[in-house]
Amino acid sequence: MRRVNRLSDTPTEIPDELYDMCGQARRVVVLTGAGMSAESGVPTFRDPIDGLWENFEPEQLVSVEGWRTDPGTVWAWHLWFAALISKCSPNPGHRALGRWARTWQRREAGTVEVITQNIDDLHERAGLIPISHLHGSITTFLCSQCGAKAQSVLSYPKEPSAHIMPPRCPVCGGYIRPAVTWFGEELPRKDIDAAVEAAMGCDLMLVVGTSGTVHPAAGLPRLAAGRGVPIIEINPRDTALTHDMDIVWRESAAVALPALVDGVLGDHE
Ligand code: NAD
Ligand code: ZN
């Protein structure tokens, strides 16, 4: 494993091998986690959480068990998180990935695909639709009982509140919920299938801003590595996946990705 540590008082050093790997690759897959959106202002689950929620473990707020026992608290948290995301913008890392994908497509040089664990829509807003949203999306809603799609149920309360009962489905009366995958639920089949296919078909995988602790997403890099595909971690800190990596680049997403993409493309779009 080649490790590149960030040196805060020197310009960002891009691992040379990484340029070579990107130059040779034709199908790049980028697995993103909460750290991808951290510099947009979306907190990761390890960041200190808003005071309203400081007595709750994130795992309680995004679990089937939490929803079953206390839907008002779980709904209020999702409203708060969705409102926060709606005020955030894609950061230079999201935009760099979008630029890379579009430029390679135009030059017929290869493909850049994103598998995300994030429930935000910041990749989309940077012009790159992930091939897989493994944990769903907090910007769409459906009935928890009959599955009917719910149209714009979101009216954010002026003040965040720790308890708001979810609206009812006009079809069956069930509670409306966000289309995210909670702990204790199966991942959407089409998203897991697309993610596994990409891990089995890529020739380079970048792993950006994920702690590697949530499965099955955390198993995808190993799937690629098992085929001899180089895997690269971009993360300011060590993770559960660090040991498996070919290159570890200790840098933040919003700094590393634009530098890398500028270098790979050789110019600006
Ligand atoms: P995590 O919270 O477990 O870990 C975040 C990782 O990001 C850590 O390894 C951390 O070192 C790294 N990180 C922090 N700042 C970074 C930066 N600026 N650049 C690069 N990396 C940075 O996140 P996870 O592994 O994605 O798993 C948590 C679960 O929580 C996921 O399932 C996800 O769906 C959900 N979640 C989503 C969002 C979102 O949609 N933005 C936010 C929080 C949590
Ligand atoms: Zn319904």
mmCIF file of C-alpha atoms and ligand atoms in Angstrom:
data_model
loop_
_atom_site.group_PDB
_atom_site.id
_atom_site.type_symbol
_atom_site.label_atom_id
_atom_site.label_comp_id
_atom_site.label_asym_id
_atom_site.label_seq_id
_atom_site.Cartn_x
_atom_site.Cartn_y
_atom_site.Cartn_z
ATOM 1 C CA MET A 1 0.000 0.000 0.000
ATOM 2 C CA ARG A 2 1.275 3.455 -0.882
ATOM 3 C CA ARG A 3 0.192 6.043 1.649
ATOM 4 C CA VAL A 4 0.164 9.744 0.879
ATOM 5 C CA ASN A 5 -0.261 11.919 3.893
ATOM 6 C CA ARG A 6 -1.547 15.414 3.695
ATOM 7 C CA LEU A 7 1.031 18.012 4.610
ATOM 8 C CA SER A 8 -0.942 21.066 5.566
ATOM 9 C CA ASP A 9 1.770 23.610 4.765
ATOM 10 C CA THR A 10 2.662 22.261 1.320
ATOM 11 C CA PRO A 11 0.635 22.157 -1.874
ATOM 12 C CA THR A 12 -1.510 19.086 -2.304
ATOM 13 C CA GLU A 13 0.622 16.227 -3.480
ATOM 14 C CA ILE A 14 -1.150 13.975 -5.930
ATOM 15 C CA PRO A 15 0.188 10.431 -5.952
ATOM 16 C CA ASP A 16 1.872 9.911 -9.365
ATOM 17 C CA GLU A 17 0.587 6.357 -9.626
ATOM 18 C CA LEU A 18 -2.918 7.696 -9.400
ATOM 19 C CA TYR A 19 -2.517 9.680 -12.631
ATOM 20 C CA ASP A 20 -1.170 6.577 -14.347
ATOM 21 C CA MET A 21 -4.026 4.464 -13.032
ATOM 22 C CA CYS A 22 -6.647 7.009 -14.130
ATOM 23 C CA GLY A 23 -4.962 7.358 -17.529
ATOM 24 C CA GLN A 24 -5.109 3.608 -18.109
ATOM 25 C CA ALA A 25 -8.629 3.110 -16.746
ATOM 26 C CA ARG A 26 -11.680 3.044 -19.007
ATOM 27 C CA ARG A 27 -14.337 2.434 -16.382
ATOM 28 C CA VAL A 28 -13.866 4.318 -13.111
ATOM 29 C CA VAL A 29 -16.277 3.735 -10.240
ATOM 30 C CA VAL A 30 -16.411 6.132 -7.289
ATOM 31 C CA LEU A 31 -17.989 4.923 -4.044
ATOM 32 C CA THR A 32 -19.013 7.912 -1.940
ATOM 33 C CA GLY A 33 -20.083 8.262 1.691
ATOM 34 C CA ALA A 34 -21.071 11.010 4.082
ATOM 35 C CA GLY A 35 -17.584 12.617 3.952
ATOM 36 C CA MET A 36 -18.205 13.470 0.271
ATOM 37 C CA SER A 37 -20.817 16.016 1.371
ATOM 38 C CA ALA A 38 -19.155 17.181 4.602
ATOM 39 C CA GLU A 39 -17.609 20.260 2.958
ATOM 40 C CA SER A 40 -21.045 21.176 1.597
ATOM 41 C CA GLY A 41 -22.154 21.528 5.215
ATOM 42 C CA VAL A 42 -23.977 18.193 5.537
ATOM 43 C CA PRO A 43 -22.767 16.615 8.790
ATOM 44 C CA THR A 44 -21.546 13.012 8.824
ATOM 45 C CA PHE A 45 -22.953 10.732 11.491
ATOM 46 C CA ARG A 46 -19.685 11.052 13.395
ATOM 47 C CA ASP A 47 -19.864 14.857 13.466
ATOM 48 C CA PRO A 48 -21.513 16.523 16.452
ATOM 49 C CA ILE A 49 -25.205 16.641 15.686
ATOM 50 C CA ASP A 50 -27.618 19.575 16.093
ATOM 51 C CA GLY A 51 -28.604 20.190 19.734
ATOM 52 C CA LEU A 52 -32.154 19.024 19.118
ATOM 53 C CA TRP A 53 -30.906 15.535 18.409
ATOM 54 C CA GLU A 54 -27.919 15.278 20.686
ATOM 55 C CA ASN A 55 -29.615 12.723 22.931
ATOM 56 C CA PHE A 56 -30.298 10.388 20.024
ATOM 57 C CA GLU A 57 -27.925 7.998 18.346
ATOM 58 C CA PRO A 58 -28.140 8.452 14.543
ATOM 59 C CA GLU A 59 -28.741 4.729 14.305
ATOM 60 C CA GLN A 60 -31.989 5.182 16.283
ATOM 61 C CA LEU A 61 -33.163 7.944 13.981
ATOM 62 C CA VAL A 62 -32.555 5.970 10.804
ATOM 63 C CA SER A 63 -33.854 2.577 11.864
ATOM 64 C CA VAL A 64 -37.006 0.561 11.308
ATOM 65 C CA GLU A 65 -37.159 0.077 15.062
ATOM 66 C CA GLY A 66 -37.097 3.863 15.644
ATOM 67 C CA TRP A 67 -39.840 4.405 13.059
ATOM 68 C CA ARG A 68 -42.006 1.656 14.574
ATOM 69 C CA THR A 69 -41.720 2.898 18.149
ATOM 70 C CA ASP A 70 -41.537 6.672 17.594
ATOM 71 C CA PRO A 71 -42.505 7.793 14.056
ATOM 72 C CA GLY A 72 -42.917 11.433 15.165
ATOM 73 C CA THR A 73 -39.280 11.759 16.233
ATOM 74 C CA VAL A 74 -37.969 9.903 13.181
ATOM 75 C CA TRP A 75 -40.111 12.011 10.792
ATOM 76 C CA ALA A 76 -39.080 15.266 12.482
ATOM 77 C CA TRP A 77 -35.396 14.318 12.191
ATOM 78 C CA HIS A 78 -35.780 13.534 8.480
ATOM 79 C CA LEU A 79 -37.573 16.855 7.901
ATOM 80 C CA TRP A 80 -34.760 18.658 9.688
ATOM 81 C CA PHE A 81 -32.081 16.785 7.690
ATOM 82 C CA ALA A 82 -33.920 17.309 4.373
ATOM 83 C CA ALA A 83 -34.265 21.040 5.111
ATOM 84 C CA LEU A 84 -30.555 21.249 5.935
ATOM 85 C CA ILE A 85 -29.614 19.461 2.682
ATOM 86 C CA SER A 86 -31.883 21.719 0.624
ATOM 87 C CA LYS A 87 -29.839 24.710 1.826
ATOM 88 C CA CYS A 88 -26.490 23.094 0.928
ATOM 89 C CA SER A 89 -24.807 23.141 -2.474
ATOM 90 C CA PRO A 90 -22.530 20.682 -4.236
ATOM 91 C CA ASN A 91 -18.888 21.264 -3.277
ATOM 92 C CA PRO A 92 -15.891 21.330 -5.659
ATOM 93 C CA GLY A 93 -15.523 17.562 -5.198
ATOM 94 C CA HIS A 94 -19.053 16.818 -6.465
ATOM 95 C CA ARG A 95 -18.515 19.243 -9.340
ATOM 96 C CA ALA A 96 -15.148 17.719 -10.268
ATOM 97 C CA LEU A 97 -16.691 14.238 -10.565
ATOM 98 C CA GLY A 98 -19.449 15.651 -12.775
ATOM 99 C CA ARG A 99 -16.871 17.387 -14.973
ATOM 100 C CA TRP A 100 -14.772 14.211 -15.249
ATOM 101 C CA ALA A 101 -17.777 12.076 -16.259
ATOM 102 C CA ARG A 102 -19.054 14.574 -18.854
ATOM 103 C CA THR A 103 -15.626 15.200 -20.357
ATOM 104 C CA TRP A 104 -14.774 11.520 -20.693
ATOM 105 C CA GLN A 105 -18.164 10.862 -22.244
ATOM 106 C CA ARG A 106 -17.656 13.662 -24.764
ATOM 107 C CA ARG A 107 -14.120 12.512 -25.592
ATOM 108 C CA GLU A 108 -15.257 8.861 -25.633
ATOM 109 C CA ALA A 109 -12.364 8.244 -23.253
ATOM 110 C CA GLY A 110 -14.245 6.104 -20.732
ATOM 111 C CA THR A 111 -16.908 6.262 -18.050
ATOM 112 C CA VAL A 112 -17.015 7.628 -14.507
ATOM 113 C CA GLU A 113 -19.856 6.238 -12.401
ATOM 114 C CA VAL A 114 -20.877 6.995 -8.837
ATOM 115 C CA ILE A 115 -22.258 4.594 -6.258
ATOM 116 C CA THR A 116 -23.361 6.639 -3.281
ATOM 117 C CA GLN A 117 -24.400 5.794 0.250
ATOM 118 C CA ASN A 118 -25.578 9.352 0.664
ATOM 119 C CA ILE A 119 -29.244 10.162 0.867
ATOM 120 C CA ASP A 120 -28.674 13.733 -0.328
ATOM 121 C CA ASP A 121 -28.968 14.844 -3.977
ATOM 122 C CA LEU A 122 -25.700 16.758 -4.266
ATOM 123 C CA HIS A 123 -24.187 14.507 -6.972
ATOM 124 C CA GLU A 124 -27.326 15.063 -9.067
ATOM 125 C CA ARG A 125 -27.156 18.806 -8.520
ATOM 126 C CA ALA A 126 -23.546 18.687 -9.764
ATOM 127 C CA GLY A 127 -24.749 17.041 -12.972
ATOM 128 C CA LEU A 128 -23.884 13.407 -12.266
ATOM 129 C CA ILE A 129 -26.696 10.949 -11.585
ATOM 130 C CA PRO A 130 -25.383 8.071 -9.440
ATOM 131 C CA ILE A 131 -25.901 4.614 -10.934
ATOM 132 C CA SER A 132 -26.789 3.456 -7.431
ATOM 133 C CA HIS A 133 -28.254 5.249 -4.409
ATOM 134 C CA LEU A 134 -27.607 2.394 -2.004
ATOM 135 C CA HIS A 135 -29.399 3.971 0.946
ATOM 136 C CA GLY A 136 -32.113 5.740 -1.017
ATOM 137 C CA SER A 137 -32.932 9.411 -1.210
ATOM 138 C CA ILE A 138 -34.296 11.835 1.344
ATOM 139 C CA THR A 139 -35.772 14.025 -1.382
ATOM 140 C CA THR A 140 -38.481 11.538 -2.398
ATOM 141 C CA PHE A 141 -41.352 10.181 -0.335
ATOM 142 C CA LEU A 142 -43.712 7.224 -0.373
ATOM 143 C CA CYS A 143 -46.388 5.561 1.717
ATOM 144 C CA SER A 144 -44.959 3.213 4.334
ATOM 145 C CA GLN A 145 -48.010 0.948 3.928
ATOM 146 C CA CYS A 146 -49.024 0.768 0.236
ATOM 147 C CA GLY A 147 -45.850 2.174 -1.336
ATOM 148 C CA ALA A 148 -47.699 4.884 -3.305
ATOM 149 C CA LYS A 149 -45.416 7.744 -4.303
ATOM 150 C CA ALA A 150 -46.193 10.891 -2.323
ATOM 151 C CA GLN A 151 -46.017 14.201 -4.124
ATOM 152 C CA SER A 152 -44.331 17.142 -2.408
ATOM 153 C CA VAL A 153 -45.358 16.322 1.146
ATOM 154 C CA LEU A 154 -42.509 18.404 2.352
ATOM 155 C CA SER A 155 -43.334 21.706 3.860
ATOM 156 C CA TYR A 156 -40.515 22.429 6.216
ATOM 157 C CA PRO A 157 -41.585 23.780 9.594
ATOM 158 C CA LYS A 158 -40.201 27.275 10.320
ATOM 159 C CA GLU A 159 -38.526 26.025 13.476
ATOM 160 C CA PRO A 160 -37.126 22.518 13.721
ATOM 161 C CA SER A 161 -39.049 20.478 16.221
ATOM 162 C CA ALA A 162 -38.104 17.182 17.830
ATOM 163 C CA HIS A 163 -41.525 15.631 17.259
ATOM 164 C CA ILE A 164 -43.807 15.972 14.208
ATOM 165 C CA MET A 165 -46.205 13.229 13.167
ATOM 166 C CA PRO A 166 -45.817 12.212 9.501
ATOM 167 C CA PRO A 167 -48.612 13.039 7.042
ATOM 168 C CA ARG A 168 -51.057 10.327 5.999
ATOM 169 C CA CYS A 169 -51.272 8.676 2.578
ATOM 170 C CA PRO A 170 -54.337 9.858 0.635
ATOM 171 C CA VAL A 171 -54.774 6.341 -0.810
ATOM 172 C CA CYS A 172 -54.675 4.099 2.288
ATOM 173 C CA GLY A 173 -54.124 6.315 5.329
ATOM 174 C CA GLY A 174 -50.652 4.904 6.105
ATOM 175 C CA TYR A 175 -47.828 7.168 7.222
ATOM 176 C CA ILE A 176 -45.718 8.872 4.552
ATOM 177 C CA ARG A 177 -41.980 8.214 4.897
ATOM 178 C CA PRO A 178 -38.825 9.260 3.079
ATOM 179 C CA ALA A 179 -37.540 6.856 0.409
ATOM 180 C CA VAL A 180 -34.389 6.044 2.384
ATOM 181 C CA THR A 181 -33.170 2.657 3.548
ATOM 182 C CA TRP A 182 -33.097 2.396 7.320
ATOM 183 C CA PHE A 183 -31.067 0.046 9.478
ATOM 184 C CA GLY A 184 -33.040 -3.178 9.620
ATOM 185 C CA GLU A 185 -34.281 -2.888 6.009
ATOM 186 C CA GLU A 186 -33.197 -4.535 2.777
ATOM 187 C CA LEU A 187 -31.375 -2.319 0.287
ATOM 188 C CA PRO A 188 -33.249 -1.602 -2.958
ATOM 189 C CA ARG A 189 -32.563 -4.554 -5.281
ATOM 190 C CA LYS A 190 -31.880 -2.468 -8.396
ATOM 191 C CA ASP A 191 -29.345 -0.308 -6.526
ATOM 192 C CA ILE A 192 -27.462 -3.219 -4.989
ATOM 193 C CA ASP A 193 -27.446 -5.035 -8.353
ATOM 194 C CA ALA A 194 -26.096 -1.953 -10.145
ATOM 195 C CA ALA A 195 -23.433 -1.460 -7.451
ATOM 196 C CA VAL A 196 -22.241 -5.076 -7.585
ATOM 197 C CA GLU A 197 -22.178 -5.033 -11.400
ATOM 198 C CA ALA A 198 -20.075 -1.859 -11.330
ATOM 199 C CA ALA A 199 -17.667 -3.266 -8.724
ATOM 200 C CA MET A 200 -17.293 -6.387 -10.881
ATOM 201 C CA GLY A 201 -16.870 -4.415 -14.117
ATOM 202 C CA CYS A 202 -14.730 -1.406 -13.213
ATOM 203 C CA ASP A 203 -10.992 -1.136 -13.737
ATOM 204 C CA LEU A 204 -10.399 1.481 -11.018
ATOM 205 C CA MET A 205 -12.310 2.267 -7.848
ATOM 206 C CA LEU A 206 -12.067 5.444 -5.782
ATOM 207 C CA VAL A 207 -13.514 5.271 -2.264
ATOM 208 C CA VAL A 208 -14.314 8.768 -1.017
ATOM 209 C CA GLY A 209 -15.484 9.836 2.438
ATOM 210 C CA THR A 210 -16.818 6.590 3.805
ATOM 211 C CA SER A 211 -15.924 4.993 7.123
ATOM 212 C CA GLY A 212 -16.458 1.545 5.614
ATOM 213 C CA THR A 213 -18.576 0.392 8.524
ATOM 214 C CA VAL A 214 -21.998 0.096 6.865
ATOM 215 C CA HIS A 215 -22.566 -3.119 4.925
ATOM 216 C CA PRO A 216 -23.067 -4.243 2.203
ATOM 217 C CA ALA A 217 -21.625 -0.974 0.761
ATOM 218 C CA ALA A 218 -18.373 -1.544 2.633
ATOM 219 C CA GLY A 219 -17.896 -4.873 0.809
ATOM 220 C CA LEU A 220 -17.833 -3.311 -2.674
ATOM 221 C CA PRO A 221 -14.155 -2.196 -2.684
ATOM 222 C CA ARG A 222 -13.063 -5.704 -1.703
ATOM 223 C CA LEU A 223 -15.124 -7.113 -4.562
ATOM 224 C CA ALA A 224 -13.184 -4.924 -6.991
ATOM 225 C CA ALA A 225 -9.843 -5.584 -5.283
ATOM 226 C CA GLY A 226 -10.491 -9.330 -5.494
ATOM 227 C CA ARG A 227 -10.366 -8.975 -9.304
ATOM 228 C CA GLY A 228 -7.017 -7.204 -9.135
ATOM 229 C CA VAL A 229 -8.569 -3.765 -9.685
ATOM 230 C CA PRO A 230 -6.669 -0.926 -7.945
ATOM 231 C CA ILE A 231 -8.629 0.699 -5.121
ATOM 232 C CA ILE A 232 -7.835 4.167 -3.801
ATOM 233 C CA GLU A 233 -9.080 5.815 -0.633
ATOM 234 C CA ILE A 234 -9.584 9.573 -0.369
ATOM 235 C CA ASN A 235 -10.294 10.413 3.254
ATOM 236 C CA PRO A 236 -8.579 12.635 5.824
ATOM 237 C CA ARG A 237 -8.638 9.778 8.329
ATOM 238 C CA ASP A 238 -8.016 6.019 8.413
ATOM 239 C CA THR A 239 -11.083 3.838 7.964
ATOM 240 C CA ALA A 240 -12.085 0.203 8.270
ATOM 241 C CA LEU A 241 -11.123 -0.154 4.577
ATOM 242 C CA THR A 242 -7.693 1.502 4.693
ATOM 243 C CA HIS A 243 -5.783 -1.785 4.960
ATOM 244 C CA ASP A 244 -7.210 -3.097 1.699
ATOM 245 C CA MET A 245 -6.267 -0.008 -0.322
ATOM 246 C CA ASP A 246 -3.553 0.265 -2.968
ATOM 247 C CA ILE A 247 -3.238 4.004 -2.374
ATOM 248 C CA VAL A 248 -4.426 6.011 0.618
ATOM 249 C CA TRP A 249 -4.650 9.729 -0.031
ATOM 250 C CA ARG A 250 -5.261 11.595 3.189
ATOM 251 C CA GLU A 251 -7.041 14.603 1.805
ATOM 252 C CA SER A 252 -10.572 15.934 1.869
ATOM 253 C CA ALA A 253 -12.971 15.297 -1.013
ATOM 254 C CA ALA A 254 -13.365 18.955 -1.979
ATOM 255 C CA VAL A 255 -9.573 19.425 -2.227
ATOM 256 C CA ALA A 256 -8.448 16.068 -3.647
ATOM 257 C CA LEU A 257 -11.033 15.514 -6.378
ATOM 258 C CA PRO A 258 -10.686 18.846 -8.235
ATOM 259 C CA ALA A 259 -6.882 18.500 -8.142
ATOM 260 C CA LEU A 260 -7.082 14.936 -9.445
ATOM 261 C CA VAL A 261 -9.652 15.662 -12.141
ATOM 262 C CA ASP A 262 -7.816 18.757 -13.395
ATOM 263 C CA GLY A 263 -4.690 16.627 -13.680
ATOM 264 C CA VAL A 264 -6.423 13.700 -15.396
ATOM 265 C CA LEU A 265 -8.274 15.857 -17.910
ATOM 266 C CA GLY A 266 -5.259 18.010 -18.552
ATOM 267 C CA ASP A 267 -7.374 21.135 -18.858
ATOM 268 C CA HIS A 268 -10.637 22.683 -17.794
ATOM 269 C CA GLU A 269 -13.955 21.885 -19.419
HETATM 270 P P1 NAD B 1 -19.690 7.953 8.150
HETATM 271 O O1 NAD B 1 -20.378 9.093 8.822
HETATM 272 O O2 NAD B 1 -19.674 6.639 8.814
HETATM 273 O O3 NAD B 1 -18.156 8.323 7.866
HETATM 274 C C1 NAD B 1 -17.815 9.501 7.232
HETATM 275 C C2 NAD B 1 -16.395 9.353 6.675
HETATM 276 O O4 NAD B 1 -16.104 10.550 5.970
HETATM 277 C C3 NAD B 1 -15.307 9.182 7.734
HETATM 278 O O5 NAD B 1 -14.445 8.146 7.341
HETATM 279 C C4 NAD B 1 -14.572 10.540 7.712
HETATM 280 O O6 NAD B 1 -13.193 10.420 8.018
HETATM 281 C C5 NAD B 1 -14.779 10.960 6.285
HETATM 282 N N1 NAD B 1 -14.729 12.395 6.046
HETATM 283 C C6 NAD B 1 -15.111 13.406 6.873
HETATM 284 N N2 NAD B 1 -14.932 14.583 6.259
HETATM 285 C C7 NAD B 1 -14.449 14.304 5.022
HETATM 286 C C8 NAD B 1 -14.088 15.120 3.901
HETATM 287 N N3 NAD B 1 -14.192 16.446 3.956
HETATM 288 N N4 NAD B 1 -13.633 14.498 2.784
HETATM 289 C C9 NAD B 1 -13.520 13.149 2.725
HETATM 290 N N5 NAD B 1 -13.859 12.347 3.758
HETATM 291 C C10 NAD B 1 -14.305 12.913 4.879
HETATM 292 O O7 NAD B 1 -20.327 7.899 6.715
HETATM 293 P P2 NAD B 1 -20.728 6.689 5.810
HETATM 294 O O8 NAD B 1 -19.551 5.761 5.716
HETATM 295 O O9 NAD B 1 -21.263 7.256 4.572
HETATM 296 O O10 NAD B 1 -21.900 5.910 6.575
HETATM 297 C C11 NAD B 1 -22.906 6.524 7.292
HETATM 298 C C12 NAD B 1 -24.316 6.341 6.775
HETATM 299 O O11 NAD B 1 -24.979 7.539 7.057
HETATM 300 C C13 NAD B 1 -24.468 6.135 5.291
HETATM 301 O O12 NAD B 1 -25.287 5.035 5.128
HETATM 302 C C14 NAD B 1 -25.219 7.357 4.747
HETATM 303 O O13 NAD B 1 -26.367 6.948 4.034
HETATM 304 C C15 NAD B 1 -25.696 8.086 5.971
HETATM 305 N N6 NAD B 1 -25.421 9.538 5.945
HETATM 306 C C16 NAD B 1 -25.640 10.236 4.784
HETATM 307 C C17 NAD B 1 -25.354 11.598 4.740
HETATM 308 C C18 NAD B 1 -25.620 12.339 3.450
HETATM 309 O O14 NAD B 1 -26.485 11.940 2.682
HETATM 310 N N7 NAD B 1 -24.870 13.415 3.154
HETATM 311 C C19 NAD B 1 -24.854 12.252 5.864
HETATM 312 C C20 NAD B 1 -24.670 11.506 7.036
HETATM 313 C C21 NAD B 1 -24.945 10.148 7.051
HETATM 314 ZN ZN ZN B 2 -50.743 4.291 1.188
#
